[in-house]
XYZ file of C-alpha atoms in Angstrom:
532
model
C -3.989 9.754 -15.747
C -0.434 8.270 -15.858
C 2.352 9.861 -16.913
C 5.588 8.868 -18.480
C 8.740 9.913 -18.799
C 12.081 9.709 -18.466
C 14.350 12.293 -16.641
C 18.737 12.774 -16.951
C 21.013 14.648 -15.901
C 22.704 17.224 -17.618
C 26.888 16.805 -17.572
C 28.469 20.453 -16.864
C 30.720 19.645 -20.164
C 27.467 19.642 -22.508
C 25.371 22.144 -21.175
C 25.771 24.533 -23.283
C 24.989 22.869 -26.326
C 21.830 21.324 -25.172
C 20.635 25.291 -23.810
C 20.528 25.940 -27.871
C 18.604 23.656 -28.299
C 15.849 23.930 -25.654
C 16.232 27.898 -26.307
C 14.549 28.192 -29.494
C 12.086 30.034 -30.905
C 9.254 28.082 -29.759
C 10.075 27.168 -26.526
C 8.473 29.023 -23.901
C 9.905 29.905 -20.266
C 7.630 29.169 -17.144
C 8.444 30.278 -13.784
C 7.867 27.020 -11.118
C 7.415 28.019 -7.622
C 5.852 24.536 -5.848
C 5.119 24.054 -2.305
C 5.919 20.314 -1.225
C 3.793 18.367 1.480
C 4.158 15.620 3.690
C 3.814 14.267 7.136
C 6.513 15.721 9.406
C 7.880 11.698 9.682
C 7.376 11.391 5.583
C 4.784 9.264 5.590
C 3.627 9.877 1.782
C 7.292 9.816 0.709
C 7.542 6.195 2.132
C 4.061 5.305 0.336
C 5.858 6.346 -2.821
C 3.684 9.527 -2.996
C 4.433 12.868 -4.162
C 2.053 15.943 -3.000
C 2.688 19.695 -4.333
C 0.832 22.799 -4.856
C 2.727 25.167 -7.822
C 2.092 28.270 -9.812
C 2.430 27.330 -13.319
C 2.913 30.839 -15.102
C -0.287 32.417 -13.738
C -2.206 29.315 -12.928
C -1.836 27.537 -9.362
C -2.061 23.424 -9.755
C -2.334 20.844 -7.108
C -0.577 17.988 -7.905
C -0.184 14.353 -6.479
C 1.588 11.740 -8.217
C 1.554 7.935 -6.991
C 2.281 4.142 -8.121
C 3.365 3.401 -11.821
C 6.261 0.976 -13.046
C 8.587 2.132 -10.345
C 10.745 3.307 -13.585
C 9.048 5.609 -16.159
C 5.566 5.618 -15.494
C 3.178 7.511 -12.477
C -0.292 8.108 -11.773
C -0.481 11.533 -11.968
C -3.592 13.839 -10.887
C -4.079 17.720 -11.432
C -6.326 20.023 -10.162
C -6.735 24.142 -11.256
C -6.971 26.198 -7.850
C -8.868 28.991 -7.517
C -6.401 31.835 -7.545
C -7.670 34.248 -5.431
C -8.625 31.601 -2.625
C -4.761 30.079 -2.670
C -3.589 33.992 -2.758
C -5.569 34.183 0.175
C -3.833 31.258 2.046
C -0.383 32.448 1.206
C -1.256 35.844 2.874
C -2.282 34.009 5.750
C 0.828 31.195 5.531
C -2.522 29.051 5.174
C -1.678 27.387 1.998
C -2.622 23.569 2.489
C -3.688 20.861 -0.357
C -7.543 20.147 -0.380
C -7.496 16.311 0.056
C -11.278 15.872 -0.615
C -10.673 16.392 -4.354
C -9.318 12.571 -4.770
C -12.250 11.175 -3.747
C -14.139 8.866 -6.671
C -10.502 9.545 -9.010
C -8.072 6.432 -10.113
C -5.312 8.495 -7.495
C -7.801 7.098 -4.696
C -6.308 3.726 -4.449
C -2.543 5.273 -3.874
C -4.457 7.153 -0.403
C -6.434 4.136 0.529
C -3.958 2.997 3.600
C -3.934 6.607 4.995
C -7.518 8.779 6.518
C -7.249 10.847 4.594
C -8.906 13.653 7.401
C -6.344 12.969 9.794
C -3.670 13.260 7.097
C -5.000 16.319 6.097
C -4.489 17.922 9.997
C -0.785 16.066 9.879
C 0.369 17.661 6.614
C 3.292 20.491 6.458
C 5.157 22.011 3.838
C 8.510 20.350 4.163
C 10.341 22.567 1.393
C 9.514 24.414 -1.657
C 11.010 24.371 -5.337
C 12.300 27.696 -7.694
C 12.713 26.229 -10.936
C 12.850 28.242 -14.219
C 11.307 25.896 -16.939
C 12.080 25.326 -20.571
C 9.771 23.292 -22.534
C 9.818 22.597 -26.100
C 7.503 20.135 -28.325
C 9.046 17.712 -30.208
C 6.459 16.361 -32.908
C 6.613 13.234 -35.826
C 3.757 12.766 -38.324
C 2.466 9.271 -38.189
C 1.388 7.358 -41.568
C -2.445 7.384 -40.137
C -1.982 11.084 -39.968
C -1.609 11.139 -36.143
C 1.099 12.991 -34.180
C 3.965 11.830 -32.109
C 4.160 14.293 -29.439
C 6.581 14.110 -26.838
C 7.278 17.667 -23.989
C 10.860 18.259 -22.940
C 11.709 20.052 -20.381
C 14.901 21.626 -19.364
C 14.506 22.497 -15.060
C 17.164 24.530 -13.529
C 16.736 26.097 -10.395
C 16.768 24.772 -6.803
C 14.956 22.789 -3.697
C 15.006 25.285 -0.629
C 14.114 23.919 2.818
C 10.606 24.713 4.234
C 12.170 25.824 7.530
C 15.209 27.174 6.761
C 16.074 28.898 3.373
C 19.910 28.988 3.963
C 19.481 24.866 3.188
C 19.293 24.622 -0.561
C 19.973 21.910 -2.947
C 20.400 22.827 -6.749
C 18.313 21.488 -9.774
C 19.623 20.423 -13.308
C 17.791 18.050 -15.117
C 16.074 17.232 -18.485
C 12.864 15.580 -19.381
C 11.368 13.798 -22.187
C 7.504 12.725 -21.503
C 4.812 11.558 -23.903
C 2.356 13.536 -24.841
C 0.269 11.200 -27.218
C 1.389 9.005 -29.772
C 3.621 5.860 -30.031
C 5.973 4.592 -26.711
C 9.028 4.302 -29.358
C 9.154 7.616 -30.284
C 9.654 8.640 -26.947
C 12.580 6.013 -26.358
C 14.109 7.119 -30.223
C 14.354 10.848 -29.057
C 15.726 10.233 -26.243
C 18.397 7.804 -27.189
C 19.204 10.738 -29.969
C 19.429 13.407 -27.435
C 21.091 10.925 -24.797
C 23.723 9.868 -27.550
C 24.075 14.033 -28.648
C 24.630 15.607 -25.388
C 26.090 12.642 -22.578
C 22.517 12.856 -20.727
C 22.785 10.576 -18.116
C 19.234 8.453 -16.917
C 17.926 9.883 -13.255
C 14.963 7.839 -11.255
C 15.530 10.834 -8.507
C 12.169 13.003 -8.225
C 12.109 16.058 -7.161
C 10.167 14.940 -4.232
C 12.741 12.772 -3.419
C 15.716 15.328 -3.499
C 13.304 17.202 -1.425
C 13.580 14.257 1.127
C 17.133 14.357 1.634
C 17.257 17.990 1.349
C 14.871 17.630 4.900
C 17.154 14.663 6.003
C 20.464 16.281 5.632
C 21.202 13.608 2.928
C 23.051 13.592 -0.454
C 21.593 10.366 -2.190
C 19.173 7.980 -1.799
C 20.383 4.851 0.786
C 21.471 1.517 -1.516
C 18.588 -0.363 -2.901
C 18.780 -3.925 -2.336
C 16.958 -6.960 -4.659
C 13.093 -7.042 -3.469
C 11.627 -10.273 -5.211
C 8.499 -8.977 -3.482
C 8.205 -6.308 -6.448
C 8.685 -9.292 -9.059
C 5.214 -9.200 -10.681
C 4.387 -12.041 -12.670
C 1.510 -14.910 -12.441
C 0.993 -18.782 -12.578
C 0.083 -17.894 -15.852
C 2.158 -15.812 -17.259
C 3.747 -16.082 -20.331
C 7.124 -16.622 -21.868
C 7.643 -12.814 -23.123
C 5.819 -11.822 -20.558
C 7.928 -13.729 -17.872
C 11.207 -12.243 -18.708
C 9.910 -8.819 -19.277
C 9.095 -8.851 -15.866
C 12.166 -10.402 -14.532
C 14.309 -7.716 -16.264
C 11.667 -4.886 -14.699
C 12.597 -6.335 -11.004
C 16.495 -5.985 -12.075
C 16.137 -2.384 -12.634
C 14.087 -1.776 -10.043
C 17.445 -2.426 -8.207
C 20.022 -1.102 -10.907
C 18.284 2.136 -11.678
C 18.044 3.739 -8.671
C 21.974 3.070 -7.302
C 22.944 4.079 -11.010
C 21.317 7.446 -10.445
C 23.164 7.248 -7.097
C 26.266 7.282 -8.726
C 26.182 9.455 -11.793
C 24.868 12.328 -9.400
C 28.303 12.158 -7.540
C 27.739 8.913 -4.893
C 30.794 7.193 -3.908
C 29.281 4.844 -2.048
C 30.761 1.634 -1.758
C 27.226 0.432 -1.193
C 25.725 1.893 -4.128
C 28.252 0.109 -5.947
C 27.745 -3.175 -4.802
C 24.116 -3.295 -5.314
C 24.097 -1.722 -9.024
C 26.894 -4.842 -9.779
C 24.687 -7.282 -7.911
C 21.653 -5.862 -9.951
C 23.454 -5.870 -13.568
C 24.512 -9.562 -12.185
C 21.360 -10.465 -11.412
C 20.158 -9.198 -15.792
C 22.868 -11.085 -17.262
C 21.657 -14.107 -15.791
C 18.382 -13.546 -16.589
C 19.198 -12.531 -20.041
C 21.229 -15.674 -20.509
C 19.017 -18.287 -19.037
C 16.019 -16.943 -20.662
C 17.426 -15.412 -23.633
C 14.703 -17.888 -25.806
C 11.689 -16.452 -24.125
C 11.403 -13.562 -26.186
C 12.774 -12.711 -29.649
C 13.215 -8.956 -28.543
C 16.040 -9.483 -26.663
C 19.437 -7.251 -28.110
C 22.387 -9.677 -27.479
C 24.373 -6.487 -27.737
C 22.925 -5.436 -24.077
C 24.916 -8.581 -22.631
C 28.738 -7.405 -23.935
C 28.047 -3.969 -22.760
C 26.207 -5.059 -18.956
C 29.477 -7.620 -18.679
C 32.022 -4.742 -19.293
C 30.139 -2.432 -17.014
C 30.228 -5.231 -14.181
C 33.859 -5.665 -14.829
C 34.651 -1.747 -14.348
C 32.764 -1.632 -10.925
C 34.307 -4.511 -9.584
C 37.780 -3.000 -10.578
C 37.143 0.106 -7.860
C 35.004 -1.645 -5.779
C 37.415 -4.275 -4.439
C 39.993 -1.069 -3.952
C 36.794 1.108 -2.015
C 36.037 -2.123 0.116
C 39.447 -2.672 0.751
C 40.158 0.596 1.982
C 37.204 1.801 3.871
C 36.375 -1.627 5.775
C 39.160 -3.875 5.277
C 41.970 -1.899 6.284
C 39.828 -1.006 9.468
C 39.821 -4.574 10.865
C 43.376 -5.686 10.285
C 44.447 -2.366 12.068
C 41.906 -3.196 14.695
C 43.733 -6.634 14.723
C 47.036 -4.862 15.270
C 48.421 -3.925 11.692
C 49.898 -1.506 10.106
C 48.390 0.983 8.329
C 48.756 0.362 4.554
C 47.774 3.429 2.579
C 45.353 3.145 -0.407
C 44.738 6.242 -1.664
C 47.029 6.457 -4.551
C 45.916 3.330 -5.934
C 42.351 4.231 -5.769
C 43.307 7.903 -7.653
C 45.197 5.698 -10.482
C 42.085 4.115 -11.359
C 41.467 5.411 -14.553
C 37.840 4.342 -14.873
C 35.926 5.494 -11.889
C 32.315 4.453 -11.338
C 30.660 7.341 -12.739
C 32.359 7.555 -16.076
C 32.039 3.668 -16.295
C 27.913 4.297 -15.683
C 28.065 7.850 -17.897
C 29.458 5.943 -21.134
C 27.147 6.067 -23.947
C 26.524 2.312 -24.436
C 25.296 1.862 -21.116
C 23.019 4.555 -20.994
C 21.514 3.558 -24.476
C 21.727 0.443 -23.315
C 19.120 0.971 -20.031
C 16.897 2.938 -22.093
C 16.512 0.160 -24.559
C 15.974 -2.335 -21.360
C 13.006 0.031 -20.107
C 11.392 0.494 -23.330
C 11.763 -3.376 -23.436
C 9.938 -4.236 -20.564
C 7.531 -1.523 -21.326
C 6.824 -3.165 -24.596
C 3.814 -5.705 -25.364
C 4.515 -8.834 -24.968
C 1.235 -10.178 -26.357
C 2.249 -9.330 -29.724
C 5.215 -11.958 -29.411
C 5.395 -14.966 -31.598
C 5.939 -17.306 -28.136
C 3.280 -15.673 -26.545
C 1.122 -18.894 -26.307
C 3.995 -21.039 -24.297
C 3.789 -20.489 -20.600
C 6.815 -19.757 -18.906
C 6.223 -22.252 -16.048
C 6.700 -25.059 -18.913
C 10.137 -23.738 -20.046
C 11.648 -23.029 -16.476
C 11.925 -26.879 -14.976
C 14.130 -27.635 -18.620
C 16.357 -24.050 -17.600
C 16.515 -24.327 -13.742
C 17.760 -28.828 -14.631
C 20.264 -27.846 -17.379
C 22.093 -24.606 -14.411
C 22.000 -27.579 -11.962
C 23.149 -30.056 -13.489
C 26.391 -27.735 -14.959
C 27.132 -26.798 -11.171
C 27.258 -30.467 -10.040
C 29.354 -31.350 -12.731
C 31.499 -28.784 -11.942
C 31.576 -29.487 -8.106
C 32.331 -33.051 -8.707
C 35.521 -31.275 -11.133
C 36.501 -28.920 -8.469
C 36.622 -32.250 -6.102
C 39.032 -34.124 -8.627
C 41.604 -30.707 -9.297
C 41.695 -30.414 -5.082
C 42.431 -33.750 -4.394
C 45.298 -33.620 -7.452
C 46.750 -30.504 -5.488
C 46.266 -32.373 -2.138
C 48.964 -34.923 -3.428
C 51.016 -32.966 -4.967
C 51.514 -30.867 -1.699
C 52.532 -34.200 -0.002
C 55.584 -33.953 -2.222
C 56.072 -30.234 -2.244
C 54.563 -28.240 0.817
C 55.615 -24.797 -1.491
C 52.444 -25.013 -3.879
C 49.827 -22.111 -2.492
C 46.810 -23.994 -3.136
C 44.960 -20.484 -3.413
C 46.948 -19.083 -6.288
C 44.415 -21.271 -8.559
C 41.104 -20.184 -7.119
C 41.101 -16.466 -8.270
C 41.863 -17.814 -11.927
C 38.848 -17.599 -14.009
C 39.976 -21.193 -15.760
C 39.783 -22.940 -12.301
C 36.549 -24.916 -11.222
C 36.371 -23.303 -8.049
C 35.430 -19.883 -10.124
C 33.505 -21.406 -12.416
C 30.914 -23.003 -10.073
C 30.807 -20.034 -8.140
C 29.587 -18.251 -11.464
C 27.164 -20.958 -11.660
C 25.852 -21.347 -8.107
C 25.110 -17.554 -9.025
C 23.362 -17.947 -11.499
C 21.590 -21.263 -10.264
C 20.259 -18.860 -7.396
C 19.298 -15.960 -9.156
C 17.117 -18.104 -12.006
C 15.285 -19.805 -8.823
C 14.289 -16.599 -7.424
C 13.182 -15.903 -10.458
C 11.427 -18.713 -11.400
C 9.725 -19.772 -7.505
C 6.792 -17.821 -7.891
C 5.580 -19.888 -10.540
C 7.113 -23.187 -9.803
C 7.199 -23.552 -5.686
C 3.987 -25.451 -4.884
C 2.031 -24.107 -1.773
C 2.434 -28.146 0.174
C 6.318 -27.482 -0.741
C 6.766 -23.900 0.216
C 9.674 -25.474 3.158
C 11.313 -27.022 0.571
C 11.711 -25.166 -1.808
C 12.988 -22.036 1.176
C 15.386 -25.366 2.570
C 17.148 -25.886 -0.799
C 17.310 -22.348 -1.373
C 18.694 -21.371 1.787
C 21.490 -24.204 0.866
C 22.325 -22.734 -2.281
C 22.432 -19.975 -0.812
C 24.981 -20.586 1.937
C 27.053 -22.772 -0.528
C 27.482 -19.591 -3.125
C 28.405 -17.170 -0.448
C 30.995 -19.790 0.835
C 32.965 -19.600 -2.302
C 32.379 -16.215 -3.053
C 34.152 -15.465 0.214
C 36.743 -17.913 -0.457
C 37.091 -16.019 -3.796
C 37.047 -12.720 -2.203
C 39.450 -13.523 0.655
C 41.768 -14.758 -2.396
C 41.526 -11.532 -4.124
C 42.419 -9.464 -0.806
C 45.364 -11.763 -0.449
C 47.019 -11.002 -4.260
C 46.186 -7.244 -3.179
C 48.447 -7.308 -0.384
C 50.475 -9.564 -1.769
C 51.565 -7.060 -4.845
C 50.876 -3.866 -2.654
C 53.940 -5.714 -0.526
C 56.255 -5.166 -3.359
C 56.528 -0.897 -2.254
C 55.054 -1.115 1.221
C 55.904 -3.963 3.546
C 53.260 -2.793 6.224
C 50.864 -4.795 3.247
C 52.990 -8.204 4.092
C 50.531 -8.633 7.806
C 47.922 -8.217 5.482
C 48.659 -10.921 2.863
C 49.664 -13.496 5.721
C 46.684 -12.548 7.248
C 44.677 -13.508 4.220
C 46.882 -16.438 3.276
C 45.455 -17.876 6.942
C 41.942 -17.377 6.091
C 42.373 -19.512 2.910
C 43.562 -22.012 4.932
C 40.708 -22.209 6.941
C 38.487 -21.437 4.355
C 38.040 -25.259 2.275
C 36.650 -27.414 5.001
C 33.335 -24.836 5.152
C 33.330 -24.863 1.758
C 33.202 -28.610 1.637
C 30.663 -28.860 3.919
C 28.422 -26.319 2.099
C 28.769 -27.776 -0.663
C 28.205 -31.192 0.442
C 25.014 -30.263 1.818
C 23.729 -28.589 -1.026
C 24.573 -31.331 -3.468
C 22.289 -34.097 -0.956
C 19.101 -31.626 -0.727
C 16.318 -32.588 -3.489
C 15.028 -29.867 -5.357
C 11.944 -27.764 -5.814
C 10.757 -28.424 -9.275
């Protein structure tokens, strides 16, 4: 069967009021004492599989949960033990899942790269779980007289190593999964209790804190953008197209977002949950007409978000790998602590806000939603892409050819004053340079988006040539636009500590050097044909 549901974290400031109400009268209290299994080199955990063995109250349930969305929905198996036989086992320290019980069940297909008899001889108990469980059911009549049924779940307890019980890594989560009944109700609760108590969305399984528990880590690695996982057809259509597209941006967002909101200061996480919200405000721009269940609300909220995490993560980058290299070079040190601390908005109370949290659930449910129900449902989205991906190019040559004109005006006015810092402009958002490197963005994220249905097979080298062109010509100016944003750093950090002043001539050089790349990125890019 597959399950779904969606899992937060509790904030410290809140739990109290959400105890009352999992702690009511008809709640009940179930001890959870699970025994966790992989491969001693995690070979199930890198399949995406979770394997367990718990006593549920008095019962003892194998478990094994595979596949699903990647989001809020897994395959999920269960099988009753025999309790005297697993009693045995634990007597013995014999207690090992039965493998043989998956044979001719839909779980099959998530086993079907391993052998499954020599799994069964390679298979350890990496750590175990002591979780106290609340669970309450949250009902709604439906007009046809059916229920809406949805089991919450409040966990608190802890992950102890299999190995050594002195390693231990605590649990405190919340869960909301359907029962039976209607998808929405499920997303409607839990936007209510999200809204109520601060919950914060978690993609983090308990198998998975398990992991790093064995590891010796405290989150997850960054996930990068996998257009591999972008699952969509030649015939897919419009609703269905960008339901997809959005599904492969939180494949990347979700996980670094859960990252961060469990304490990550990562610069990496960071990076990749901006480059992922990036990546859905294009998308929801250039296909906003390709379904008529978009919210134009989510684009305000996903644009302030981005805006918050760039704030700190220019400072982080800055002072954990910039600094490094120019005192490598022979700088000073410039300290950046204090202007890191002043940041009012740090990453995880820009990603624990309200708004953005109702805003992701509302995203899932989206591309959880049917899309054959949708008016457009009868337009293919291969037919609307070519007019989308012509309109983005044509803005960025237009804008190139713009960004030509204002540098050669600057070019002659230098000639008659040599004062006029050329690189003053290119952080302003006005200028052309930012402006086409906002486009070339979004020019390359709607063609990875759109090449699985467009790219013809006899054009494959093509389509990778132009691409790889785009590609080189964005991350010119972005660096141009990055090395100008180190530079008015320094520059203003100057003002109280002069060691900063090596740092902004430094970076004034590198803007210097920076145009004649840029020019010949962009030149290329410009002459290359393109793929549709």
């Amino acid at each position: 069967m597959q399950e779904i549901e969606l899992k937060f974290l509790v904030p410290e400031s809140r739990l109290k009021g959400l105890m009352r109400q999992t702690h009511v009268k008809s709640s009940q209290v179930t001890q959870l004492a699970a025994h966790y299994y992989d491969t001693s080199d995690q070979q199930l955990a890198q399949a995406g599989i979770g394997l367990r063995i718990r006593k549920e109250g008095d019962t003892w349930v194998q478990t094994i949960k595979a596949g699903g969305d990647g989001i809020a929905a897994r395959l999920e198996h269960n099988a009753v033990l025999d309790n005297k036989q697993v009693q045995a086992m634990l007597d013995n320290n014999e207690l090992m899942p039965d493998l043989t019980i998956y044979e001719d069940t839909p779980i099959a297909a998530a086993l079907a790269d391993f052998k499954l008899k020599k799994l069964a001889k390679n298979l350890t108990r990496l750590y175990v779980t002591d979780v106290e469980r609340t669970t309450r059911l949250l009902t709604e009549s439906n007009e046809d007289e059916t229920d809406n049924c949805i089991e919450m779940a409040y966990d608190q307890g802890e992950i102890i190593h299999g190995t050594d019980d002195s390693l231990r890594k605590a649990i405190q989560e919340i869960e909301f999964e359907l029962a039976s009944g209607d998808l929405d109700f499920l997303f409607t609760t839990a936007k209510t209790w999200c809204k109520r108590y601060k919950l914060c969305l978690s993609t983090v399984t308990k198998a998975e804190n398990g992991g790093l528990l064995i590891n010796g880590q405290k989150h997850s690695p960054a996930v990068n953008a996998n257009l591999s996982q972008l699952q969509i057809d030649k015939d897919s259509s419009a609703p269905a197209f960008i339901r997809a597209v959005v599904h492969n941006c939180l494949l990347q967002i979700l996980p670094n977002s859960s990252a961060i909101v469990a304490g990550s200061i990562d610069d990496e996480h960071i990076l990749q949950l901006r480059i992922g919200i990036d990546r859905l405000r294009t998308a929801l721009k250039a296909f906003t007409d390709f379904s008529d269940e978009i919210n134009p609300e989510w684009l305000p909220i996903l644009k302030q978000t981005a805006n918050l995490l760039s704030d700190y993560y220019q400072l982080a980058y800055i002072n954990t790998q910039i600094e490094p290299e120019l005192q490598a070079c022979g700088a000073p040190a410039v300290d950046w602590t204090t202007d890191i601390e002043n940041i009012k908005i740090t990453p995880i109370n820009t990603l624990q806000a309200n708004d953005f949290q109702i805003t992701l659930l509302e995203l899932i449910a989206f591309t959880m939603s049917d899309s054959s129900i949708e008016p457009q449902t009868d337009q293919l989205a291969r037919d609307k892409l070519t007019k989308v991906l012509s309109k983005q190019y044509k803005k960025c040559l237009k804008t190139d050819k713009k960004a030509d004109e204002v540098s050669g005006e600057v070019s002659n006015t230098e000639l008659v004053n040599d004062d006029i810092n050329v690189s003053t402009d290119v952080a302003d958002n006005d200028q052309p340079e930012s402006e086409l490197l906002n486009q070339l963005r979004d020019l390359r994220y709607i063609s990875e988006f759109s090449t699985p249905l467009l790219s013809k097979k006899k054009a494959k080298k093509k389509t990778k040539r132009w691409l790889k062109r785009l590609i080189k010509a964005q991350k010119a100016l972005e660096q141009l636009n990055d090395d100008n944003q180190y530079q008015q750093f320094y520059e203003l950090k100057s003002t109280t500590d002069a060691n900063a002043l090596y740092g902004a001539g430094w970076f004034t050089a590198m803007l210097t050097d920076d145009q004649s790349h840029i020019d010949a990125r962009l030149a290329k890019f410009a002459d290359s044909s393109t793929f549709w």
